[in-house]
Amino acid sequence: MKVVKFIRHTLVRCGGLGGLSCVLILLVAMPGSFGCSERLSALQRTPNGGAESEHQRLAEVNAYPLEQNLIINVDHRSTVSLNGKWQVIIDPYENGYYDYRYLPKTNGYFKNTKPRNKSELIEYDFDKSEVLNVPGDWNSQKDRLFFYEGTVWYKKSFDYQRKPNTRVFVYLGAANYHSIVYLNGQKLGEHEGGFTPFNFEITKVVREKDNFLIVKVDNKRRRDAVPTVNTDWWNYGGLTRRVELVEVPQTFIRDYFIQLKPAQGRGLAEGGKGSTKTIAGWIQLDGNQTEQAITVEIPEADVKQTFKSNADGYAEFEFDAELQLWSPENPKLYDVTIKFETDSVHDSIGFRTIETKGSKILLNGKPIFLRGISIHEQAPKSDSRAHSQKHAETLLGWAKEMNCNFARLAHYPHNENMPRTADRLGMLVWSEIPVYWTILWENEDTLKNALNQLTEMITRDKNRASVILWSMANETPVGKARNEFLKTLVKQAKSLDPTRLITAAMEKSYKGANTPVINDPFGQYVDVLGCNEYIGWYEGLPDKCDSYTWTTIYDKPVIISELGGGALYGFHADKDTRWSEEYQEYLYEKQVEMLEKIPFLAGTSPWILTDFMSPRRPLPQIQDYWNRKGLISDKGKKKKAFYVMQRFYEKLKQDEQ
Ligand code: GCB
């Protein structure tokens, strides 16, 4: 825990997660022991830096501020929902933001100005504008927003009675893609990235009557963004997840990490064996009364331990406990309470270890085959983005029905209901950031953005037992700049969370015509290799699977993280007819025969659980803007191939027992 300890301590000294920059700077600068501010000012003196070494480059990249002060576990806090109907103005020209010289306005729509007399010219009025539901994407709510990519202004009015000695934050579960948040005409902050939460304190701005919260949400695709302009999913825009006010005491428990203790000194490419008895972690308070006696209680395991936080509100702990370990067969969650004099927070936490040994993944010390399925955040039986508890239960329920013990949540962090439901159902999870296809690898702002999304994902979900894999990227083209970019992400992920395994979905090469080889050079930096392959769909016909002998240059577990092909539910023909259920069924049968012959295979997550919307899929009467590779249709109907996977996984399950 030494390095982790150092990182946490540094984080606190340098201002919470915003201080990650300092952490990485200090890590690379060690053993020289200069403080954050000295190092930062050194960087400021060399603005473009010349980035000679990797270390120097890393330091410079991380001189950008990262996510600050994210409150975790808002589910178990006192909240006031701002969900429901919001008034909106659709603003494709961003007229509410820029003037006619394309300069930001001081009196934009965020001021919610009303004419003061009958002569005054004001060309917008939220109160007479149309409404959209929050949470919810805008595309599925209004026909004319179906393909829309641009700015929509959202407004919610509310009264608020602040309780004595409390602080208030506005918390947004996600807004796709870029958002600027204003309360009562005052800017609170901005956020980039469509799939992770963020919050701003409003204690001093909120008033008793007639607050107006305005969010400018812009989902224009940008070449330098994460993801970039080209993906294969619908660019759902808007306030796609919950919006809440979070009420906390003056000093409160903002963040904590409670997991089984990882092995000492895990390197970049070692799956680390952890303890099954020692719980280790940290707690971060936020506020002025930072030195507190903080108690961690797990009544069912007879744990009651008290620790002192330091002047930075940071406490680290380690203690032994007799625990039933969490697993898919026994998804045991403990009620954990963290409290001190003025604040208390509950969580349901499972404890398990995850490690690798050669080509095996070990859960709680025992080899496990990941019987998985990939899932997009497409709401079941709907053309909208999923966000609710019910959506999570349906999607993961279908995966269970297929005999899965594992879900790859592609291609971005899903809403928090997914990992929480996975915790309860006993579903292992792969969680990833949208570093997808052709990111601008040499753009430092792009890297900063990816680091921030990674940080927010890990910050939110690091206490979920279900999550075993953090994935850095999907099908990114091999190259030096890409490798450097992804290595920086790996370092960040490992420094934030030394308890989980790192992966990425990569592609294969060929040694000979029928000999695929897993040899992406980035493979050396991950614990588990993900490999996407479409033999029988993009690559030949299904029979092609018969001739393949898979090889790898790494002694590491491999997950075939995608495989599959499209079928329109209800379209029946022979197995050679594309888009028929029979073609897809046959493809899966051939794939399964091939998979059974891969000696180093540790799991599979076929593409994909349900049909999902994508602008890349226009074929009339078949696709109609749906990617049809789902094993379940857009109406919730199971295709024939679903049962091929169900049978395969049933067999693997039996073999395991
Ligand atoms: C892939 C991508 C995935 C696509 C899929 C497809 O390799 O990773 O995002 O949706 O192929 O259907 O082509």
XYZ file of C-alpha atoms and ligand atoms in Angstrom:
670
model
C 0.000 0.000 0.000
C 2.979 2.301 0.183
C 2.579 3.860 -3.226
C -1.179 4.062 -2.811
C -0.697 5.690 0.548
C 1.625 8.194 -0.969
C -0.790 8.912 -3.790
C -3.741 9.423 -1.474
C -1.743 11.633 0.781
C -0.563 13.684 -2.139
C -4.066 13.896 -3.559
C -5.228 15.396 -0.355
C -2.327 17.800 -0.052
C -2.876 18.994 -3.572
C -6.621 19.409 -3.356
C -8.564 16.172 -3.791
C -8.775 14.540 -7.187
C -7.900 17.850 -8.707
C -4.517 17.108 -7.263
C -4.075 13.997 -9.375
C -1.999 16.159 -11.570
C 0.318 16.690 -8.661
C 0.342 13.018 -7.798
C 1.533 11.973 -11.182
C 3.982 14.808 -11.308
C 5.327 13.790 -7.937
C 5.415 10.139 -8.889
C 7.493 10.855 -11.900
C 9.572 13.399 -10.082
C 10.444 11.096 -7.191
C 12.769 10.800 -5.374
C 13.301 14.564 -5.726
C 10.858 15.940 -3.211
C 9.501 19.234 -4.407
C 5.920 20.178 -3.686
C 3.061 20.574 -6.141
C 3.180 24.309 -6.453
C 6.920 24.419 -7.106
C 6.600 21.751 -9.749
C 3.624 23.410 -11.350
C 5.359 26.722 -11.541
C 8.359 24.996 -13.095
C 5.997 23.653 -15.731
C 4.470 27.041 -16.255
C 7.891 28.402 -17.015
C 8.212 25.959 -19.906
C 4.814 26.293 -21.551
C 5.151 23.777 -24.333
C 7.742 21.855 -22.491
C 9.461 20.070 -25.306
C 8.392 16.770 -23.678
C 11.634 14.922 -24.170
C 11.029 11.942 -21.985
C 7.859 10.041 -21.343
C 7.994 11.174 -17.743
C 8.203 14.773 -18.649
C 5.315 14.391 -21.047
C 3.217 12.654 -18.408
C 3.966 15.436 -15.979
C 2.896 18.065 -18.428
C -0.275 16.312 -19.429
C -1.218 15.932 -15.825
C -0.598 19.559 -15.106
C -4.143 20.009 -16.377
C -6.729 19.841 -13.630
C -8.709 16.624 -13.460
C -12.118 15.862 -11.961
C -12.556 17.613 -8.671
C -14.463 16.638 -5.611
C -16.867 14.078 -7.012
C -19.247 12.905 -4.304
C -19.698 9.154 -4.382
C -22.639 7.000 -3.354
C -25.265 9.697 -3.768
C -27.865 6.898 -3.649
C -27.427 6.765 0.106
C -27.477 10.477 0.837
C -30.109 13.034 1.457
C -31.131 14.271 -1.977
C -33.791 16.405 -3.621
C -34.659 15.194 -7.071
C -34.669 17.650 -9.937
C -35.803 14.969 -12.346
C -38.976 15.420 -14.327
C -39.983 18.042 -16.865
C -37.413 20.671 -17.809
C -38.072 23.564 -20.171
C -35.777 23.539 -23.165
C -34.613 25.762 -25.999
C -33.149 24.061 -29.044
C -30.248 26.235 -30.155
C -28.386 24.869 -33.187
C -26.527 28.173 -33.766
C -25.678 28.583 -30.062
C -27.351 31.966 -30.177
C -27.895 31.774 -26.434
C -24.148 31.619 -25.933
C -22.411 33.575 -28.740
C -23.131 37.037 -30.096
C -23.084 37.917 -33.791
C -19.297 38.348 -33.644
C -19.114 34.829 -32.257
C -17.955 36.056 -28.882
C -19.454 34.616 -25.688
C -22.362 36.735 -24.472
C -22.482 38.143 -20.985
C -26.249 38.099 -21.165
C -26.899 34.676 -22.690
C -29.855 32.360 -22.165
C -28.328 31.339 -18.826
C -29.510 34.686 -17.418
C -33.145 33.722 -18.049
C -33.890 37.384 -18.622
C -37.490 38.632 -18.880
C -38.498 41.887 -20.570
C -38.784 44.573 -17.879
C -41.214 46.616 -19.903
C -43.324 46.198 -22.972
C -40.648 47.625 -25.260
C -37.675 45.534 -24.243
C -36.407 43.053 -26.804
C -35.726 39.570 -25.427
C -35.827 36.833 -28.035
C -36.265 33.746 -25.863
C -38.520 32.626 -23.062
C -37.927 29.383 -21.224
C -41.287 29.576 -19.532
C -43.135 29.392 -22.842
C -40.776 26.792 -24.288
C -41.328 23.090 -24.817
C -40.348 20.481 -22.235
C -38.217 17.343 -22.117
C -38.062 14.641 -19.484
C -34.953 14.306 -17.363
C -33.361 11.825 -17.167
C -33.690 11.138 -20.837
C -32.020 11.696 -24.175
C -33.634 14.295 -26.407
C -33.478 12.207 -29.603
C -36.155 9.750 -28.560
C -38.459 12.382 -27.086
C -39.146 14.530 -30.144
C -39.149 13.511 -33.787
C -37.360 16.655 -34.848
C -34.514 15.878 -32.433
C -33.994 12.348 -33.718
C -30.752 13.152 -35.593
C -30.026 16.422 -33.812
C -26.458 17.162 -32.777
C -25.927 20.526 -31.186
C -26.929 22.624 -28.218
C -30.090 22.364 -26.155
C -30.598 24.647 -23.144
C -32.383 23.024 -20.185
C -34.037 24.970 -17.392
C -35.503 23.802 -14.101
C -36.969 26.177 -11.527
C -37.215 25.251 -7.862
C -37.604 26.600 -4.365
C -35.258 25.324 -1.713
C -35.217 25.469 2.040
C -31.638 24.935 3.147
C -31.320 23.129 6.464
C -29.029 24.716 9.059
C -25.379 23.692 8.865
C -25.666 21.951 5.551
C -23.949 22.299 2.220
C -25.713 21.673 -1.076
C -24.381 20.347 -4.356
C -26.029 19.902 -7.703
C -25.175 16.427 -8.992
C -25.580 15.355 -12.625
C -25.352 11.634 -13.342
C -24.294 12.375 -16.928
C -24.868 14.952 -19.649
C -23.899 14.116 -23.205
C -21.527 15.540 -24.240
C -20.301 18.945 -23.124
C -22.211 20.934 -20.560
C -22.079 24.292 -18.850
C -24.084 24.612 -15.667
C -25.517 27.861 -14.296
C -27.561 28.586 -11.201
C -29.487 31.839 -10.955
C -27.478 33.262 -13.820
C -24.128 32.414 -12.272
C -21.843 29.896 -13.920
C -21.065 26.910 -11.684
C -18.745 25.069 -14.045
C -18.330 22.990 -17.180
C -17.997 19.303 -17.848
C -16.805 17.289 -20.790
C -17.625 13.617 -21.371
C -21.070 12.125 -21.777
C -21.061 9.157 -19.434
C -19.702 10.114 -16.042
C -21.090 12.091 -13.115
C -20.050 15.502 -11.865
C -21.176 17.938 -9.196
C -20.868 21.583 -8.216
C -21.392 23.166 -4.834
C -24.278 25.662 -4.743
C -24.454 26.407 -1.005
C -23.757 30.096 -1.518
C -25.802 30.548 -4.686
C -29.018 28.691 -3.902
C -31.885 30.759 -2.439
C -35.267 30.052 -0.910
C -37.437 31.038 -3.865
C -37.312 30.915 -7.633
C -33.977 29.304 -8.297
C -33.337 28.578 -11.926
C -30.829 25.938 -12.868
C -29.810 26.150 -16.513
C -27.642 23.629 -18.309
C -26.324 24.125 -21.804
C -25.823 20.653 -23.220
C -24.012 20.228 -26.525
C -23.574 16.852 -28.201
C -21.754 18.028 -31.331
C -19.176 15.437 -32.244
C -15.600 16.707 -32.314
C -12.512 15.177 -33.819
C -10.516 15.818 -30.635
C -13.184 14.533 -28.255
C -13.547 11.205 -26.438
C -15.190 9.486 -28.241
C -14.212 11.114 -31.502
C -16.515 11.757 -34.485
C -16.797 8.161 -35.631
C -18.478 5.514 -33.483
C -21.112 2.839 -33.942
C -23.768 3.984 -31.502
C -26.399 6.696 -31.344
C -25.127 10.039 -30.149
C -27.961 10.494 -27.662
C -27.831 14.049 -26.362
C -29.090 15.715 -23.219
C -29.380 15.222 -19.498
C -29.395 11.475 -19.889
C -29.098 10.609 -16.194
C -30.570 11.906 -12.939
C -30.102 15.427 -11.644
C -30.239 15.892 -7.896
C -29.425 18.257 -5.109
C -27.219 16.484 -2.599
C -27.423 17.748 0.966
C -24.473 17.136 3.261
C -23.204 18.451 6.589
C -20.570 21.214 6.634
C -17.893 18.570 6.839
C -18.858 15.314 5.164
C -17.611 12.001 3.836
C -17.046 12.732 0.189
C -15.217 9.657 -0.966
C -13.900 6.344 0.294
C -12.320 3.164 -0.946
C -13.071 -0.083 0.885
C -11.807 -3.272 -0.691
C -9.707 -6.277 0.169
C -6.082 -5.324 0.377
C -4.229 -5.760 -2.904
C -0.856 -7.428 -3.200
C 2.214 -5.315 -2.541
C 4.058 -3.722 -5.391
C 1.908 -4.767 -8.316
C 3.607 -3.829 -11.520
C 1.910 -2.735 -14.686
C 1.384 -6.171 -16.082
C 0.938 -8.404 -13.081
C -2.500 -9.439 -12.013
C -2.173 -8.952 -8.269
C -3.192 -11.487 -5.695
C -4.901 -9.854 -2.818
C -5.665 -10.806 0.745
C -8.982 -12.487 1.552
C -8.959 -11.293 5.148
C -7.535 -7.807 5.270
C -9.704 -4.875 4.333
C -7.761 -1.783 3.372
C -8.726 1.609 2.115
C -9.157 5.258 2.822
C -11.747 7.905 3.553
C -11.756 11.489 2.362
C -13.685 14.158 4.238
C -14.609 17.487 2.717
C -15.026 20.590 4.870
C -13.312 22.589 7.591
C -13.509 20.194 10.523
C -11.071 17.780 9.002
C -9.578 16.070 12.046
C -12.189 13.558 13.097
C -12.507 10.134 14.655
C -14.107 8.138 11.852
C -15.708 4.766 12.494
C -16.068 1.999 9.944
C -18.699 -0.535 10.911
C -19.614 -3.822 9.272
C -22.004 -5.258 11.873
C -22.461 -8.615 10.153
C -18.720 -9.199 10.222
C -18.330 -7.834 13.748
C -16.225 -4.951 12.566
C -16.119 -1.649 14.361
C -12.910 0.264 13.876
C -12.125 3.895 14.485
C -9.494 5.933 12.671
C -8.338 9.510 12.880
C -8.364 11.684 9.820
C -5.499 14.114 9.356
C -5.591 17.845 8.796
C -6.531 17.192 5.178
C -9.558 15.134 6.168
C -7.896 11.967 4.991
C -7.818 8.695 6.891
C -6.289 5.446 5.810
C -7.121 2.128 7.374
C -6.421 -1.541 7.363
C -7.985 -4.254 9.509
C -8.768 -7.954 9.441
C -12.257 -9.412 9.155
C -13.864 -12.821 8.725
C -15.757 -12.430 5.486
C -17.881 -14.454 3.139
C -16.411 -13.656 -0.214
C -18.545 -12.192 -2.998
C -18.938 -14.332 -6.122
C -21.519 -14.822 -8.898
C -22.899 -17.851 -7.022
C -22.947 -16.023 -3.705
C -23.128 -12.269 -4.285
C -22.762 -11.470 -0.625
C -22.956 -7.763 0.164
C -22.242 -6.328 3.589
C -23.872 -3.263 4.979
C -20.970 -0.919 5.655
C -21.353 2.294 7.639
C -18.807 5.070 7.757
C -19.485 7.759 10.289
C -18.110 10.516 12.436
C -19.702 13.072 14.695
C -21.699 14.911 12.049
C -21.999 12.597 9.049
C -22.776 8.992 8.335
C -23.049 7.097 5.076
C -24.103 3.527 4.269
C -23.058 1.353 1.405
C -23.531 -2.271 0.364
C -20.124 -3.663 -0.380
C -18.913 -7.082 -1.466
C -15.397 -8.379 -0.929
C -13.553 -10.596 -3.386
C -10.147 -10.971 -4.946
C -9.343 -10.965 -8.615
C -6.004 -11.911 -10.114
C -4.411 -13.589 -13.098
C -2.076 -16.531 -13.313
C -0.739 -17.335 -16.759
C -3.775 -17.532 -19.000
C -6.244 -17.908 -16.136
C -8.380 -15.378 -14.318
C -8.791 -16.292 -10.665
C -11.730 -15.091 -8.610
C -11.159 -15.630 -4.901
C -8.180 -17.781 -5.835
C -10.119 -20.118 -8.152
C -10.035 -20.118 -11.971
C -13.170 -18.717 -13.488
C -14.346 -18.638 -17.104
C -16.135 -15.385 -17.888
C -19.392 -16.400 -19.544
C -20.184 -12.956 -20.803
C -22.158 -10.749 -23.103
C -21.521 -7.198 -24.287
C -24.196 -4.627 -23.467
C -24.796 -1.112 -24.800
C -26.723 1.430 -22.760
C -29.744 0.965 -25.037
C -33.003 0.891 -23.077
C -34.788 -2.459 -23.450
C -37.618 -2.444 -26.007
C -37.023 1.225 -26.724
C -35.203 3.607 -29.028
C -33.794 5.557 -26.069
C -30.777 5.550 -23.785
C -31.098 3.351 -20.675
C -30.853 5.036 -17.285
C -33.139 3.430 -14.730
C -33.016 0.658 -12.177
C -35.664 -1.187 -14.163
C -33.586 -0.974 -17.342
C -30.606 -2.397 -15.457
C -32.666 -5.246 -14.039
C -34.060 -6.152 -17.449
C -30.710 -6.040 -19.249
C -28.783 -7.946 -16.603
C -31.761 -10.267 -16.091
C -31.544 -11.261 -19.776
C -27.810 -11.854 -19.352
C -28.552 -14.118 -16.367
C -31.100 -15.993 -18.425
C -28.353 -16.644 -20.965
C -26.310 -18.213 -18.117
C -23.843 -15.345 -18.048
C -21.686 -14.521 -15.066
C -20.080 -11.555 -16.814
C -21.123 -8.428 -18.705
C -18.955 -6.148 -20.777
C -20.524 -2.711 -20.369
C -19.564 -1.197 -23.714
C -18.280 1.335 -24.809
C -18.436 3.912 -22.012
C -19.295 3.932 -18.301
C -22.953 2.936 -17.909
C -25.322 4.506 -15.400
C -24.677 3.581 -11.777
C -27.688 1.272 -11.617
C -25.776 -1.194 -13.778
C -22.801 -1.937 -11.513
C -25.021 -1.725 -8.435
C -27.500 -4.217 -9.885
C -24.599 -6.387 -11.035
C -23.345 -6.384 -7.436
C -26.691 -7.722 -6.267
C -27.204 -10.239 -9.085
C -23.695 -11.623 -9.000
C -22.650 -10.444 -12.437
C -18.973 -9.660 -13.006
C -18.411 -6.442 -14.927
C -15.977 -5.003 -17.462
C -16.262 -1.218 -17.412
C -14.720 0.975 -20.110
C -14.153 4.517 -21.277
C -15.027 5.688 -24.805
C -11.459 5.656 -26.116
C -12.762 4.132 -29.307
C -11.224 3.678 -32.774
C -9.414 6.790 -34.000
C -8.818 9.085 -31.063
C -6.363 11.978 -31.590
C -3.470 10.280 -29.849
C -1.105 13.211 -29.995
C -3.478 15.821 -28.669
C -2.756 16.560 -25.020
C -6.252 17.893 -24.356
C -7.690 14.660 -25.668
C -5.486 12.709 -23.292
C -6.474 14.973 -20.425
C -10.110 14.397 -21.285
C -9.677 10.612 -21.403
C -7.821 10.693 -18.076
C -10.649 12.674 -16.563
C -13.331 10.264 -17.778
C -11.258 7.349 -16.498
C -10.877 9.067 -13.130
C -14.594 9.741 -12.847
C -15.478 6.163 -13.766
C -13.105 4.713 -11.190
C -14.062 7.253 -8.540
C -17.748 6.342 -8.862
C -17.478 2.561 -9.078
C -14.352 1.559 -7.191
C -16.328 -0.004 -4.329
C -18.400 -2.307 -6.555
C -17.435 -5.952 -6.145
C -18.895 -6.752 -9.554
C -16.374 -4.584 -11.377
C -13.228 -6.631 -12.015
C -11.874 -5.038 -15.183
C -11.180 -1.459 -16.167
C -10.904 -1.239 -19.921
C -8.780 1.481 -21.456
C -9.843 1.363 -25.099
C -11.661 -0.393 -27.929
C -10.163 -1.400 -31.298
C -7.608 1.353 -31.421
C -5.066 1.266 -34.267
C -1.591 0.058 -33.284
C 0.992 2.840 -33.241
C 3.536 4.548 -31.023
C 1.437 7.577 -30.127
C -1.512 5.334 -29.305
C 0.651 3.143 -27.087
C 1.935 6.146 -25.169
C -1.576 7.508 -24.713
C -2.941 4.198 -23.470
C 0.045 3.593 -21.198
C -0.702 6.902 -19.503
C -4.262 5.719 -18.927
C -3.035 2.420 -17.460
C -0.772 4.232 -15.039
C -3.608 6.424 -13.921
C -5.988 3.490 -13.476
C -3.438 1.510 -11.475
C -2.617 4.455 -9.278
C -6.271 5.116 -8.505
C -7.202 1.474 -8.039
C -4.539 -1.172 -7.451
C -7.157 -3.855 -6.759
C -8.555 -4.464 -10.238
C -7.324 -5.815 -13.534
C -6.637 -3.701 -16.595
C -7.770 -4.674 -20.057
C -8.522 -3.272 -23.527
C -10.400 -4.648 -26.511
C -7.751 -5.111 -29.196
C -7.595 -6.778 -32.593
C -5.701 -9.772 -33.886
C -3.082 -10.120 -36.616
C -2.174 -13.150 -38.688
C 0.860 -15.432 -38.563
C -0.430 -17.472 -41.468
C -3.713 -17.449 -43.387
C -5.490 -19.544 -40.767
C -3.446 -18.627 -37.731
C -4.665 -15.534 -35.932
C -2.204 -14.192 -33.405
C -2.830 -11.878 -30.475
C 0.217 -9.648 -30.543
C -0.848 -6.020 -30.162
C 2.181 -4.379 -28.480
C -0.121 -2.659 -26.000
C -0.877 -6.158 -24.711
C 2.234 -5.972 -22.541
C 0.648 -3.270 -20.372
C -2.660 -4.966 -19.604
C -3.477 -7.828 -17.254
C -6.137 -9.366 -19.474
C -6.190 -9.205 -23.272
C -9.486 -8.404 -24.943
C -9.761 -9.390 -28.600
C -12.621 -8.482 -30.963
C -13.107 -10.725 -33.983
C -15.863 -11.021 -36.577
C -15.037 -14.274 -38.319
C -18.117 -15.301 -40.260
C -19.474 -11.780 -40.572
C -16.954 -9.153 -41.700
C -14.383 -11.847 -42.311
C -15.615 -14.663 -44.535
C -18.588 -16.886 -43.861
C -19.237 -18.850 -40.657
C -17.534 -22.044 -41.901
C -14.291 -20.120 -41.876
C -14.173 -20.651 -38.118
C -13.338 -24.338 -38.719
C -9.940 -23.632 -40.193
C -8.600 -21.311 -37.501
C -5.918 -22.070 -34.934
C -5.560 -19.230 -32.476
C -2.200 -18.202 -31.038
C -0.916 -15.501 -28.731
C 2.486 -14.079 -27.895
C 1.448 -13.339 -24.300
C 1.130 -15.633 -21.332
C -2.033 -13.855 -20.208
C -5.761 -14.550 -20.154
C -7.659 -13.700 -23.333
C -11.279 -12.654 -23.533
C -12.880 -12.704 -26.972
C -14.516 -9.403 -26.205
C -16.625 -9.259 -29.398
C -17.857 -11.733 -31.968
C -21.142 -11.937 -33.797
C -23.240 -10.975 -36.772
C -26.574 -9.366 -37.554
C -30.056 -10.845 -37.837
C -33.476 -9.283 -38.104
C -35.758 -10.907 -35.571
C -38.482 -12.904 -37.326
C -36.658 -13.083 -40.656
C -36.248 -16.795 -41.375
C -34.298 -18.327 -44.253
C -31.470 -20.827 -44.698
C -28.186 -20.492 -42.860
C -26.478 -18.875 -45.868
C -28.883 -15.961 -46.069
C -27.475 -12.862 -44.430
C -29.668 -11.125 -41.868
C -31.687 -14.277 -41.225
C -31.891 -15.651 -37.709
C -30.575 -18.920 -39.139
C -27.395 -17.258 -40.447
C -26.731 -15.715 -37.057
C -27.513 -18.992 -35.295
C -25.108 -20.908 -37.531
C -22.421 -18.263 -37.074
C -22.691 -18.668 -33.309
C -22.563 -22.472 -33.574
C -19.367 -22.268 -35.620
C -17.906 -19.660 -33.301
C -18.594 -21.814 -30.263
C -16.829 -24.791 -31.875
C -13.829 -22.545 -32.555
C -13.824 -20.975 -29.095
C -13.762 -24.390 -27.458
C -10.419 -25.007 -29.128
C -8.648 -21.871 -27.849
C -6.455 -23.072 -24.977
C -5.771 -19.660 -23.446
C -9.372 -18.458 -23.548
C -10.571 -17.043 -20.213
C -13.891 -15.591 -21.289
C -16.172 -14.355 -24.048
C -18.501 -11.391 -24.407
C -20.236 -11.710 -27.798
C -21.545 -8.644 -29.569
C -24.225 -8.011 -28.295
C -27.160 -8.542 -25.908
C -29.737 -6.395 -27.722
C -30.061 -4.583 -31.020
C -28.942 -0.995 -30.563
C -29.354 2.214 -32.509
C -26.571 3.426 -34.747
C -26.457 6.007 -37.549
C -23.951 3.733 -39.322
C -26.696 1.209 -40.049
C -29.118 2.594 -42.647
C -30.059 -0.552 -44.639
C -33.813 -0.170 -45.205
C -36.159 -2.837 -43.903
C -33.334 -4.673 -42.178
C -31.415 -2.169 -40.116
C -33.339 1.108 -40.279
C -30.640 2.633 -38.061
C -30.346 -0.356 -35.759
C -27.253 -2.469 -35.425
C -28.898 -5.889 -35.628
C -26.197 -7.939 -33.948
C -28.315 -8.272 -30.825
C -29.184 -11.726 -29.558
C -32.388 -10.032 -28.450
C -34.334 -7.719 -30.761
C -35.222 -4.072 -30.237
C -38.642 -5.309 -29.131
C -37.195 -7.678 -26.528
C -37.593 -10.887 -28.584
C -34.935 -13.563 -28.345
C -33.353 -14.602 -31.628
C -32.266 -18.174 -32.293
C -28.602 -17.410 -31.600
C -29.505 -16.424 -28.035
C -30.166 -20.080 -27.312
C -26.831 -21.168 -28.812
C -25.033 -19.036 -26.248
C -27.409 -20.093 -23.508
C -26.629 -23.770 -24.189
C -22.881 -23.172 -24.484
C -22.798 -21.331 -21.174
C -25.008 -23.932 -19.508
C -22.471 -26.561 -20.526
C -19.555 -24.484 -19.221
C -21.433 -23.970 -15.985
C -21.978 -27.705 -15.584
C -18.315 -28.418 -16.368
C -17.269 -25.970 -13.666
C -19.283 -27.728 -10.960
C -16.864 -3.525 -33.453
C -17.006 -2.423 -32.484
C -18.444 -2.232 -32.062
C -19.337 -2.310 -33.290
C -19.222 -3.691 -33.865
C -20.063 -3.892 -35.127
O -15.800 -4.042 -33.654
O -16.194 -2.573 -31.359
O -18.577 -1.008 -31.418
O -20.658 -2.003 -33.000
O -17.882 -3.929 -34.207
O -21.232 -4.182 -35.013
O -19.513 -3.734 -36.224
